Short mmCIF file of C-alpha atoms and ligand atoms in Angstrom, two decimals:
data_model
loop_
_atom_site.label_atom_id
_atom_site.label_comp_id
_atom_site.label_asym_id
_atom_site.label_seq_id
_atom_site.Cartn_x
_atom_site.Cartn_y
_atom_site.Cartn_z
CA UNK A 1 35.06 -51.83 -103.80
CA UNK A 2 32.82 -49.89 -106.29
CA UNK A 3 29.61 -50.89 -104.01
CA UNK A 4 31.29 -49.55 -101.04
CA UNK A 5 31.95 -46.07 -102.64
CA UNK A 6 28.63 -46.42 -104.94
CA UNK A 7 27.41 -46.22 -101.34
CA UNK A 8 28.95 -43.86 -100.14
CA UNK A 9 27.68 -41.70 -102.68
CA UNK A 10 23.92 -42.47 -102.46
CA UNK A 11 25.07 -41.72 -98.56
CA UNK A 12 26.52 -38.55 -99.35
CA UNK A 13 23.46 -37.33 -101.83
CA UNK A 14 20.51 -38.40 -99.16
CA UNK A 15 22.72 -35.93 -96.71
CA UNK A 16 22.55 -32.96 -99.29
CA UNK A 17 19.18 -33.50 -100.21
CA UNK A 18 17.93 -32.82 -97.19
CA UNK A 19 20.27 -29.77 -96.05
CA UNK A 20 18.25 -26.91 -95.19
CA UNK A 21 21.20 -24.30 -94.71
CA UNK A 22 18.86 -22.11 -93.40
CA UNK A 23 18.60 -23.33 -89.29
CA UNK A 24 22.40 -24.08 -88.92
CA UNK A 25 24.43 -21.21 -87.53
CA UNK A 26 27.53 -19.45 -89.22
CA UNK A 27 30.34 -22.10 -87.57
CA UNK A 28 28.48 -25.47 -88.35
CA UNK A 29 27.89 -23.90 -92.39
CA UNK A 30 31.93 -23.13 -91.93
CA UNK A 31 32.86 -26.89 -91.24
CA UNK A 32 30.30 -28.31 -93.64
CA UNK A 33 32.04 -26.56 -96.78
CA UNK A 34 35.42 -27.51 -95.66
CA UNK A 35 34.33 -31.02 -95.40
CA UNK A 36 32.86 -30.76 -98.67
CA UNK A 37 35.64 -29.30 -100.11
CA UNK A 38 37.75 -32.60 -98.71
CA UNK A 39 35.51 -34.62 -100.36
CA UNK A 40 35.75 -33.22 -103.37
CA UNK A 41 39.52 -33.24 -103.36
CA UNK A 42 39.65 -36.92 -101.96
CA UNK A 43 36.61 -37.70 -105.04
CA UNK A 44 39.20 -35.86 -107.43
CA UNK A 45 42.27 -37.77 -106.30
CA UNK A 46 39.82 -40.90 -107.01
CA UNK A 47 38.72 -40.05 -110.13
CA UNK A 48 42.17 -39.08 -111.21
CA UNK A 49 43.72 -43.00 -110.10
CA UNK A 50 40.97 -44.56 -111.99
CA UNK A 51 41.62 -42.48 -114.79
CA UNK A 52 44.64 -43.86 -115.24
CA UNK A 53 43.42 -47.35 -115.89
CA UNK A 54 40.67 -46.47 -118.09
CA UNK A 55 43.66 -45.05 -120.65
CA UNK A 56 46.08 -47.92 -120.36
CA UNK A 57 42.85 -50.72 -120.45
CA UNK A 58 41.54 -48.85 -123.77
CA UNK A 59 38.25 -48.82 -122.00
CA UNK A 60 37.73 -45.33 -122.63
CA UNK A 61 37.45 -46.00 -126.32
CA UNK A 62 34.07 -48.39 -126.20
CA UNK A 63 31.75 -45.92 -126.34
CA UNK A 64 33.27 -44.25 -129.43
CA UNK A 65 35.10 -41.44 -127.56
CA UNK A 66 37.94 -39.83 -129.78
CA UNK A 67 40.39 -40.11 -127.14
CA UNK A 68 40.53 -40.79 -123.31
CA UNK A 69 40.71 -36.96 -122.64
CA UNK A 70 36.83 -36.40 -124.95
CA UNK A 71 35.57 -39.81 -122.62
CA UNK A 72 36.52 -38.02 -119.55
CA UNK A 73 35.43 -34.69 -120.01
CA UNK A 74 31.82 -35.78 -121.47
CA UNK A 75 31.52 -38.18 -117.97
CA UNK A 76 32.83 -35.20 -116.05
CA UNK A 77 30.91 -32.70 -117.58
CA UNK A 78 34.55 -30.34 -117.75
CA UNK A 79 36.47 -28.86 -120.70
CA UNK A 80 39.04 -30.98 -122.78
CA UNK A 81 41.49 -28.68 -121.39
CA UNK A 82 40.80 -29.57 -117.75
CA UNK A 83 40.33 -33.36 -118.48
CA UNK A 84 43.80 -33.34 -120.44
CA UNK A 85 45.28 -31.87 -117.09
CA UNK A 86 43.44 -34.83 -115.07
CA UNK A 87 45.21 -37.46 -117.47
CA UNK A 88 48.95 -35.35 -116.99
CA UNK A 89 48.60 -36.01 -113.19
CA UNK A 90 47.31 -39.73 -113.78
CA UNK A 91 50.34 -40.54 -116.12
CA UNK A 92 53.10 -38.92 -114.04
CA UNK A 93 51.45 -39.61 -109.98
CA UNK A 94 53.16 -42.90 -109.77
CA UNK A 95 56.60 -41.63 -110.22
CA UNK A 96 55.97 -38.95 -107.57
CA UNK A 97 55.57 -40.56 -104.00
CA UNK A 98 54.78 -37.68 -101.92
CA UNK A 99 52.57 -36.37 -104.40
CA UNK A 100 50.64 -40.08 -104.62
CA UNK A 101 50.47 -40.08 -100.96
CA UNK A 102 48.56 -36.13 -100.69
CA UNK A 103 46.52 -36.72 -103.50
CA UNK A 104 44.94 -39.63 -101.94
CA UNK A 105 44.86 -38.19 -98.61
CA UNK A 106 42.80 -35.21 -99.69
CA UNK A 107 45.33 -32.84 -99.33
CA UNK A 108 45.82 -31.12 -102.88
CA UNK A 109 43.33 -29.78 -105.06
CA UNK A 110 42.97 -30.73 -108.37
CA UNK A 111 44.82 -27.44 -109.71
CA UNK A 112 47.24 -27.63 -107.04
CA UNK A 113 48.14 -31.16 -108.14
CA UNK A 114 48.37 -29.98 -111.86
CA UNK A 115 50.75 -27.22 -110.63
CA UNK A 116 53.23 -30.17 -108.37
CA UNK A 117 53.02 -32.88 -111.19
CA UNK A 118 53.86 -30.01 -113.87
CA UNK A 119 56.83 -28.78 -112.52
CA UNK A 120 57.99 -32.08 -110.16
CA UNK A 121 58.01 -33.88 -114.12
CA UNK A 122 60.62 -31.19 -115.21
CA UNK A 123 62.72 -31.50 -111.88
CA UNK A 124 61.27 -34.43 -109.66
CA UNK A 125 64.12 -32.63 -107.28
CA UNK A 126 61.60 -30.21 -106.27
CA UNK A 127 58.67 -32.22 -105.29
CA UNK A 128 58.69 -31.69 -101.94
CA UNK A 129 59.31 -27.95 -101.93
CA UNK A 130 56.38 -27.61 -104.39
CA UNK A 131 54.22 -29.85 -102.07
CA UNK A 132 55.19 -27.17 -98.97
CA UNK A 133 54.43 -24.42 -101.29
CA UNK A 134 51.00 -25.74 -102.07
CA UNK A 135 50.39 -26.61 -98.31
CA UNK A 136 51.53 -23.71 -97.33
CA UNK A 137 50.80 -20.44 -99.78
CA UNK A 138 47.62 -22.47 -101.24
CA UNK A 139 46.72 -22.53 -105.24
CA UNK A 140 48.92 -18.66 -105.84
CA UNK A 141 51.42 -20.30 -103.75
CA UNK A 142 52.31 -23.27 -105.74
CA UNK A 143 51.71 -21.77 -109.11
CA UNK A 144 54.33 -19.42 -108.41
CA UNK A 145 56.94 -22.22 -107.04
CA UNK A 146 55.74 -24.22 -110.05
CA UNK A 147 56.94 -21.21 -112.73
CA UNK A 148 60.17 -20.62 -110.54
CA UNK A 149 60.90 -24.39 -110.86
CA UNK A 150 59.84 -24.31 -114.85
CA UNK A 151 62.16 -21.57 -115.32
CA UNK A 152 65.10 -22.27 -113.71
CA UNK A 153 65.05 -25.57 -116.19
CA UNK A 154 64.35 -23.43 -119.06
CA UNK A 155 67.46 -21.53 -117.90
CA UNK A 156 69.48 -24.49 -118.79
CA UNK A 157 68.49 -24.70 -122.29
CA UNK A 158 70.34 -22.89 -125.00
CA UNK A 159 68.90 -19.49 -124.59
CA UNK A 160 69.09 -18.82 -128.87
CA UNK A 161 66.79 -21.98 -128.93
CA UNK A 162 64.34 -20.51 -126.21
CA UNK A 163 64.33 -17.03 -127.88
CA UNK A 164 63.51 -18.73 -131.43
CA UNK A 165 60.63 -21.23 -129.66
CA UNK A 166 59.24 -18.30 -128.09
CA UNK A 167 59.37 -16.11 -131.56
CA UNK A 168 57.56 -18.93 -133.13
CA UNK A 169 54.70 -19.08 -129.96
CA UNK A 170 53.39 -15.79 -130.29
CA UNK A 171 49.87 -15.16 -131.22
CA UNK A 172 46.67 -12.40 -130.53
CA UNK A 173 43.46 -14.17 -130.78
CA UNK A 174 39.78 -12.52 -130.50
CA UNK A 175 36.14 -13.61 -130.06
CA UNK A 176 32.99 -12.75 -128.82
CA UNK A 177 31.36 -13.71 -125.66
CA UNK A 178 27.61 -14.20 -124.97
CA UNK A 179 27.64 -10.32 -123.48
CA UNK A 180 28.21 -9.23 -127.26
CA UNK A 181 31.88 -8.60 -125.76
CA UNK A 182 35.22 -8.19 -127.64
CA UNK A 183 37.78 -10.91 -125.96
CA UNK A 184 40.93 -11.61 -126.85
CA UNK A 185 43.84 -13.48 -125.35
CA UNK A 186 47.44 -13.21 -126.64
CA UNK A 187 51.19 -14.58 -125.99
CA UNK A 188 54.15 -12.39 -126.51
CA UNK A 189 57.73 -13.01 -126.09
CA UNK A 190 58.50 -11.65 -122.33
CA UNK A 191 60.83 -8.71 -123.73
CA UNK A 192 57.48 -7.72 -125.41
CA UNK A 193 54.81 -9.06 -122.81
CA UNK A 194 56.31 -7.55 -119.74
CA UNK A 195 56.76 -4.00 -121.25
CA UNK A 196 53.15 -4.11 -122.83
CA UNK A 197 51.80 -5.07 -118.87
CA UNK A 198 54.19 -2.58 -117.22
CA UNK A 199 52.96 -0.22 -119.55
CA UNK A 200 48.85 -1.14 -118.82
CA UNK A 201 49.18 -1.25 -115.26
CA UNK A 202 50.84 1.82 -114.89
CA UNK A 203 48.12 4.03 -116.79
CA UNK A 204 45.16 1.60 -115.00
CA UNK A 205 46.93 3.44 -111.83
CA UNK A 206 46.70 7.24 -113.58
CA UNK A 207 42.92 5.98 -114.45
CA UNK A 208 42.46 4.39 -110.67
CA UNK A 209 44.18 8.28 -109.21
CA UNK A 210 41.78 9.72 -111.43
CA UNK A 211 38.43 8.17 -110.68
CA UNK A 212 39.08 8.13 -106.49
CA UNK A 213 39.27 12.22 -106.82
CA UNK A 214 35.58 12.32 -108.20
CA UNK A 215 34.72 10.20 -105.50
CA UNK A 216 34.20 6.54 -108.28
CA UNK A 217 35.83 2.98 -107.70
CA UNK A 218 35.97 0.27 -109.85
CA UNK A 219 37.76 -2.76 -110.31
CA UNK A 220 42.06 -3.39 -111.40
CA UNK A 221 40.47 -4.93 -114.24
CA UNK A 222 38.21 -2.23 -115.11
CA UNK A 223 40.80 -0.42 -115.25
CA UNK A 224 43.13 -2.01 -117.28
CA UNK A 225 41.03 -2.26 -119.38
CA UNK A 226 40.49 1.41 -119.96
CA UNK A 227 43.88 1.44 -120.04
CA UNK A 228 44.55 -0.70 -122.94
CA UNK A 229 40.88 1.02 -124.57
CA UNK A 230 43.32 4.38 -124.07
CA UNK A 231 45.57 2.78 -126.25
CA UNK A 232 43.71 2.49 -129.19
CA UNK A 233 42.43 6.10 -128.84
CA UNK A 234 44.22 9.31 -130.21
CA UNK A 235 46.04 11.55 -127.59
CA UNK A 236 43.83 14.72 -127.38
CA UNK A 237 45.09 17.92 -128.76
CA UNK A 238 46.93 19.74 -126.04
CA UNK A 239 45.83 23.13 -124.84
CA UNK A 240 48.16 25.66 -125.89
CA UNK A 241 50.87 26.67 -123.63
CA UNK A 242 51.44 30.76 -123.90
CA UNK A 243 54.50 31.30 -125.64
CA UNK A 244 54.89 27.74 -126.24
CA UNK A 245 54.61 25.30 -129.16
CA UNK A 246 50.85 23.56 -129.64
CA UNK A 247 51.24 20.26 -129.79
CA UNK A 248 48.59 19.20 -132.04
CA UNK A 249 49.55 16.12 -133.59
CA UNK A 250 48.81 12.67 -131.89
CA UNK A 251 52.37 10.74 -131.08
CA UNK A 252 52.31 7.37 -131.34
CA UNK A 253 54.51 6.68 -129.18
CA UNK A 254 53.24 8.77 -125.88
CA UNK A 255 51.89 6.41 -123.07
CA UNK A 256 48.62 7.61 -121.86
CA UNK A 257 49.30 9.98 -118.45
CA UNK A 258 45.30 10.84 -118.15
CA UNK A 259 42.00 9.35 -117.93
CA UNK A 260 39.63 8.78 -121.17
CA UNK A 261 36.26 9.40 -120.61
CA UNK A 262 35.26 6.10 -121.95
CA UNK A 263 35.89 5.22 -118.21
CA UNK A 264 33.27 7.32 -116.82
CA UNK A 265 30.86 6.82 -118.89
CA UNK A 266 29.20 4.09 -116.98
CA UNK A 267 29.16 5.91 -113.58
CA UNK A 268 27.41 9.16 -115.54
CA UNK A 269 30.27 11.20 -114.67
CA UNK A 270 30.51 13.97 -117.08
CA UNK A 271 33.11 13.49 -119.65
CA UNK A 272 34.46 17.44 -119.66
CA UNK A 273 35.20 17.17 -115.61
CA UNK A 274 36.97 13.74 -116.15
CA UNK A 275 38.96 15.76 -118.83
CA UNK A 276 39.41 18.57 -116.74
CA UNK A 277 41.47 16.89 -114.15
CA UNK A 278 44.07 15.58 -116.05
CA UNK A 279 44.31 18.58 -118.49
CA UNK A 280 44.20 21.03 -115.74
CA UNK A 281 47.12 23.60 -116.37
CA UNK A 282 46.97 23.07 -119.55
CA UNK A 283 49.81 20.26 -119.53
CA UNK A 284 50.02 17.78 -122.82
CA UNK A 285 50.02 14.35 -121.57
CA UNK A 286 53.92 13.25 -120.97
CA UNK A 287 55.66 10.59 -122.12
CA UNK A 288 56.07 7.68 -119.50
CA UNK A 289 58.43 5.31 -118.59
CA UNK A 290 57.99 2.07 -118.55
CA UNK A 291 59.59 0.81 -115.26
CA UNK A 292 60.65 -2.97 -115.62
CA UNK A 293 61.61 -4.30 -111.29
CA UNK A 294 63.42 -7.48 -111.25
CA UNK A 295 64.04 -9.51 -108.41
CA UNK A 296 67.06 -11.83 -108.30
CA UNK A 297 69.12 -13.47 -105.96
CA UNK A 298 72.68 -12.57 -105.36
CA UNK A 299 74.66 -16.15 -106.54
CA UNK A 300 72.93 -17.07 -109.69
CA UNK A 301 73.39 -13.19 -110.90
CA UNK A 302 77.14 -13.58 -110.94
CA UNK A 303 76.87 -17.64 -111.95
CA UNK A 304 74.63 -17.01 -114.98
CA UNK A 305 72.07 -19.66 -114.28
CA UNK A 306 69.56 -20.68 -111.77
CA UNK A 307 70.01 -23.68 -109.60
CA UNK A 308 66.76 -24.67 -107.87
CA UNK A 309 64.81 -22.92 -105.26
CA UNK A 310 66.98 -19.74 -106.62
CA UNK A 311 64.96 -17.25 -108.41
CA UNK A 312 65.06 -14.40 -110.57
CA UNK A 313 61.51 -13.06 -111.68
CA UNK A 314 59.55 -9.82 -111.99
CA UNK A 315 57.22 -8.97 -109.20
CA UNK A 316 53.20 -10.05 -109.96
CA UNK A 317 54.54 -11.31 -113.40
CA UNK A 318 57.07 -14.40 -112.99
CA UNK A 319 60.25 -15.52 -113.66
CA UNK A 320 62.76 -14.88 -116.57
CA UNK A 321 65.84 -15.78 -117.41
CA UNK A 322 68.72 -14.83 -115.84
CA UNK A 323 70.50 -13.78 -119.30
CA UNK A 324 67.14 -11.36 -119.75
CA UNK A 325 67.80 -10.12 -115.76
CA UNK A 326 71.79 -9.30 -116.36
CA UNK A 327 70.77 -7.51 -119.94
CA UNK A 328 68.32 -5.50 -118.03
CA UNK A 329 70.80 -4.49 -115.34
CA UNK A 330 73.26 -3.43 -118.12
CA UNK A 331 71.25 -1.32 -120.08
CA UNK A 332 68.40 -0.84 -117.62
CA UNK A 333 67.32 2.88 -118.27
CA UNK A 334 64.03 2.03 -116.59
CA UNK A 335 65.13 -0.88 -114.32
CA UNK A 336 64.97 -1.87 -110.80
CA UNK A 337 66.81 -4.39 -109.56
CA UNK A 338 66.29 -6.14 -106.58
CA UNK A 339 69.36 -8.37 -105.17
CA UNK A 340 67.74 -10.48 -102.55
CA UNK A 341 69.52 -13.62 -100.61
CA UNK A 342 65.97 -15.85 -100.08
CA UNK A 343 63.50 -14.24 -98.06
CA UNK A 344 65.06 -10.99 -96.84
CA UNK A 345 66.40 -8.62 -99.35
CA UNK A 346 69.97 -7.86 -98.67
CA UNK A 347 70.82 -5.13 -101.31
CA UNK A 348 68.24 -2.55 -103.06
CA UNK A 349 70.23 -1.82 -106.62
CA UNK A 350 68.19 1.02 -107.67
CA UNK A 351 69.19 3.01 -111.38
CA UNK A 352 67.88 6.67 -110.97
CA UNK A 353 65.36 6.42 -108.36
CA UNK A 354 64.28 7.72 -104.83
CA UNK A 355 64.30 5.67 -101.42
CA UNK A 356 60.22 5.48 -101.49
CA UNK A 357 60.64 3.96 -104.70
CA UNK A 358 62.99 1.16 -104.14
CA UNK A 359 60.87 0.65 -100.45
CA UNK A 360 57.73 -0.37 -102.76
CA UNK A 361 59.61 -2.42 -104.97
CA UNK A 362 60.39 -3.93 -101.81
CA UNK A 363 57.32 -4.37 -100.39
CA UNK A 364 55.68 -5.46 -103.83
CA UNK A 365 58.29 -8.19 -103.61
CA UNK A 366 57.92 -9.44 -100.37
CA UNK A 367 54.07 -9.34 -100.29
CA UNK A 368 53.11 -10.58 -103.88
CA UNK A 369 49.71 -11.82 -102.50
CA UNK A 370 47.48 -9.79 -99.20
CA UNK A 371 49.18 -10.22 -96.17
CA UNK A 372 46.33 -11.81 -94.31
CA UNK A 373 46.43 -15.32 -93.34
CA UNK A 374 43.72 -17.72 -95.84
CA UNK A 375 43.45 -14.32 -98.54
CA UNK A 376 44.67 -15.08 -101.83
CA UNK A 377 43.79 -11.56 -103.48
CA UNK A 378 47.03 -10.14 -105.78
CA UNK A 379 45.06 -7.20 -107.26
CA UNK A 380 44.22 -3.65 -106.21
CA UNK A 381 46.54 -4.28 -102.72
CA UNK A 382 47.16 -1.80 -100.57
CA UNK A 383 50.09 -0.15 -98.43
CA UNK A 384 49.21 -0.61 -94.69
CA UNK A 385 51.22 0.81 -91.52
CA UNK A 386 50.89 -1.81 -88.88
CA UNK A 387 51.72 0.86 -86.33
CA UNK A 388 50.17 3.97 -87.55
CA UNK A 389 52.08 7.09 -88.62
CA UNK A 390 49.34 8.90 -85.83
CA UNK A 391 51.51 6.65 -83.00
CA UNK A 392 54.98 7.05 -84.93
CA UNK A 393 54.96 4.41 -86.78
CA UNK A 394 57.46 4.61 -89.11
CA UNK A 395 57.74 3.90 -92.84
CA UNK A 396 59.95 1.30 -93.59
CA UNK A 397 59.22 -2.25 -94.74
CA UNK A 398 58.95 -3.58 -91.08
CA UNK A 399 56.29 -1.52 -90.52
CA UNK A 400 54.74 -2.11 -94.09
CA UNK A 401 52.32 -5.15 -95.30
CA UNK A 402 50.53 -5.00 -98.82
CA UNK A 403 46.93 -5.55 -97.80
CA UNK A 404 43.76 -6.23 -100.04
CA UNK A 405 40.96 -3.59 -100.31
CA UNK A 406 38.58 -5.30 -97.81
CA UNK A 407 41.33 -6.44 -95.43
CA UNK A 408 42.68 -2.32 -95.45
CA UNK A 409 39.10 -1.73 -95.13
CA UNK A 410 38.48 -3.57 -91.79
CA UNK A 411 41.76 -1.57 -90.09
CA UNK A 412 41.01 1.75 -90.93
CA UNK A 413 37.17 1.45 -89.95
CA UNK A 414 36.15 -1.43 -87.92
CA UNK A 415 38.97 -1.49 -85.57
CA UNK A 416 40.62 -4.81 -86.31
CA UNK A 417 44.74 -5.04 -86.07
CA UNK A 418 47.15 -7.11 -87.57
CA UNK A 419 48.92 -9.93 -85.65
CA UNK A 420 52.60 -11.08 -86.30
CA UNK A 421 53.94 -12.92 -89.29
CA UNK A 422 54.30 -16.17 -88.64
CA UNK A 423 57.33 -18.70 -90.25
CA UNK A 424 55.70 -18.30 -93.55
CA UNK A 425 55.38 -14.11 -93.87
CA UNK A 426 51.64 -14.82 -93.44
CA UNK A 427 49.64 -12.35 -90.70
CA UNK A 428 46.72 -12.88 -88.78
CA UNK A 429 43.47 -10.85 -88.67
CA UNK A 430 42.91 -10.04 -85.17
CA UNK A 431 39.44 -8.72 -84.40
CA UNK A 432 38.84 -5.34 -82.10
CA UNK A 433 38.45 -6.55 -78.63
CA UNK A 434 34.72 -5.08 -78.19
CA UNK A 435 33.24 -5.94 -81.56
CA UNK A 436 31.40 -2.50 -82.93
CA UNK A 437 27.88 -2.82 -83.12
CA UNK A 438 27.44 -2.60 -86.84
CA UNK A 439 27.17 -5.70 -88.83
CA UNK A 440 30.77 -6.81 -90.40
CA UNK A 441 31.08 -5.43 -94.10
CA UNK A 442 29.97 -7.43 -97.19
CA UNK A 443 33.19 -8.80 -98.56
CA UNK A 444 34.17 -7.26 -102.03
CA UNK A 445 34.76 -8.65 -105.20
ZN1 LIG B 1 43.01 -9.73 -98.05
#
């Protein structure tokens, strides 16, 4: 058997060598990196099988490896982390038929098989749901369904013990990257974590509002990123308000409501006009709140608990525990909360807020990832009318999709339309019918 596939391979690398991408059109380069990328899942799902032997045979250990993970990863050429994961599916893949059987037919990624075996070992009950997930929704897809499944088993554990485990997990770590950059990565206990990220997005938004009125667009991340910089900087002293106090003294605890000019610096915007906008009136920065939306289904809410394939999680963050969701809805000052029955939401429970409000909580819920058919994009999306308030189209979430950049992009300029949702929520990109006669844009980062 190894000559066969050693074959195979020599086969395989005489093909490449000689693959002048140049002279093929667009379609043929299409099918030759999705038959490439079957290979390389079909190669992984080999690799992965014989990995499994090499452990239990000790043969890993002959050429003084440490462990079968440091053997793998040097062969491999991939991180410890990433051959760990490889060894997680290899242990567990034999105890998970449907999973065995799309592995080896090329039909799940290497991620998307860490995300099935990872969850399916917690609750081997939702193998087959995680399977469709990945088949369906792709790597976002199955991550998702993975941290649903995770949670709703965590949901069963004594929720004193999870609260203490969680205390004990939280860390802030930095280093420095080869740019000369300051990195960091940190875990907080979700009470913590969610407000912090509630709190980032929403002034990356003010900073976002801010930079598209002087004309400059830059990334979500860029933007959070100023937002957390904002953090760390003093609130500027507030212009005096005639007859009214001066508020001179930074507060610790005001969120950031303007843009810093450390985020203009790069586009050579002057730093007095990027002031000037959010000072204008001579308004001190206000304190905001935080809003915390929670999405959670009707049964489990009154029950207590999840059962599987029920959920309870925060849009574009993930799950938490039910106990967390019903503490929320008690004493939510800020909270929105979402009572949905599967895919269609049956009741809006909004505390303090307007209709638009509770529609994009809505819409944030329902379209977690851009609408479009094959796009996986979750930042920066966009509100799109399918039928155009120009030809009364109306706003409401029927007539709403959350839409990437590019995809909103290619409907307001270059004509194209969207096509139905099909069974999975998923839309299709139809092209104009008389393609114009500029080149289609450059997709964007
Ligand atoms: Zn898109």
């Amino acid at each position: 058997m190894l000559c066969e596939i050693q074959a195979l391979r020599e086969s395989l690398k005489a093909s490449v060598a000689v693959l002048d991408t140049d002279v093929i059109d667009g379609s043929l380069a299409k099918q030759l990196v999705a038959t490439f990328a079957e290979i390389e899942r079909v190669a992984a799902a080999g690799k992965t099988l014989a990995m499994r032997r090499v452990e239990s045979s000790g043969a890993w250990s002959t050429n003084g490896a440490a462990s079968p993970a440091a053997w793998l990863a040097n062969i491999a050429g991939t991180s410890i982390g990433a051959a760990h994961e490889t060894l997680m599916i290899a242990r567990s893949v034999d105890t998970l038929p449907e999973t065995n059987t799309a592995l080896r037919g090329g039909k799940l990624s290497a991620a998307q098989a860490t995300e099935v075996v990872r969850a399916a070992a917690k609750d081997p009950g939702s193998e087959q749901r995680l399977l469709e997930s990945a088949r369906r929704d792709g790597l976002i897809g199955v991550k998702r369904e993975s941290a649903r499944v995770i949670a709703a088993v965590r949901d069963k554990d004594d929720q004193a013990e999870v609260a203490k485990r969680q205390r004990a997990l939280r860390s802030l770590h930095f280093f420095r990257d080869a740019e000369g950059m300051e990195c960091g990565s940190w875990r907080l206990e979700p009470k913590v974590g969610i407000v912090l990220r509630r709190r980032l997005e929403h002034d990356a938004n003010n900073f976002f509002n801010a930079a598209r009125k002087l004309g400059v667009r830059d990334t979500p991340e860029n933007y959070l990123a100023d937002a957390l910089t904002a953090l760390t900087e003093p609130a500027p002293a507030a212009a005096p308000v005639p007859g009214g106090p001066t508020d001179t003294h930074p507060n610790p605890n005001r969120t950031v409501d303007r843009a810093t000019p450390s985020m203009f610096t790069e586009n050579a915007i002057d730093r007095s006009t990027a002031c000037a906008i959010n000072t204008a009136g001579g308004q001190p920065p206000t304190a905001v709140k935080v809003e915390v939306n929670v999405v959670v289904d009707y049964e489990p809410l009154l029950r207590g608990y999840l059962l599987p394939g029920e959920r309870c999680e925060i849009p574009g963050v993930g799950p938490i525990p039910i106990q967390q969701a019903r503490e929320y809805l008690l004493g939510g000052a800020f909270l929105k909360v979402l009572i949905a029955k599967g895919i269609d939401i049956r009741t809006v429970c909004h505390i303090g807020r307007k209709i638009p409000a509770e529609l994009n909580t809505a819409l944030k819920y329902r379209d977690p990832v851009c609408a479009i058919a094959g796009c996986e994009r979750t930042k920066g999306l966009e509100r799109h009318h399918v039928q155009a308030i120009a030809a009364n189209g109306e706003t409401s979430l029927f007539n709403l999709r959350r839409v990437c950049d590019h995809h909103h992009d290619l409907f307001t300029h270059h004509n194209y339309t969207l096509g139905p949702p099909d069974h999975t929520g998923k839309c299709q990109l139809v092209p104009p019918l008389k393609r114009p006669p500029t080149k289609p844009p450059p997709p964007r980062k």
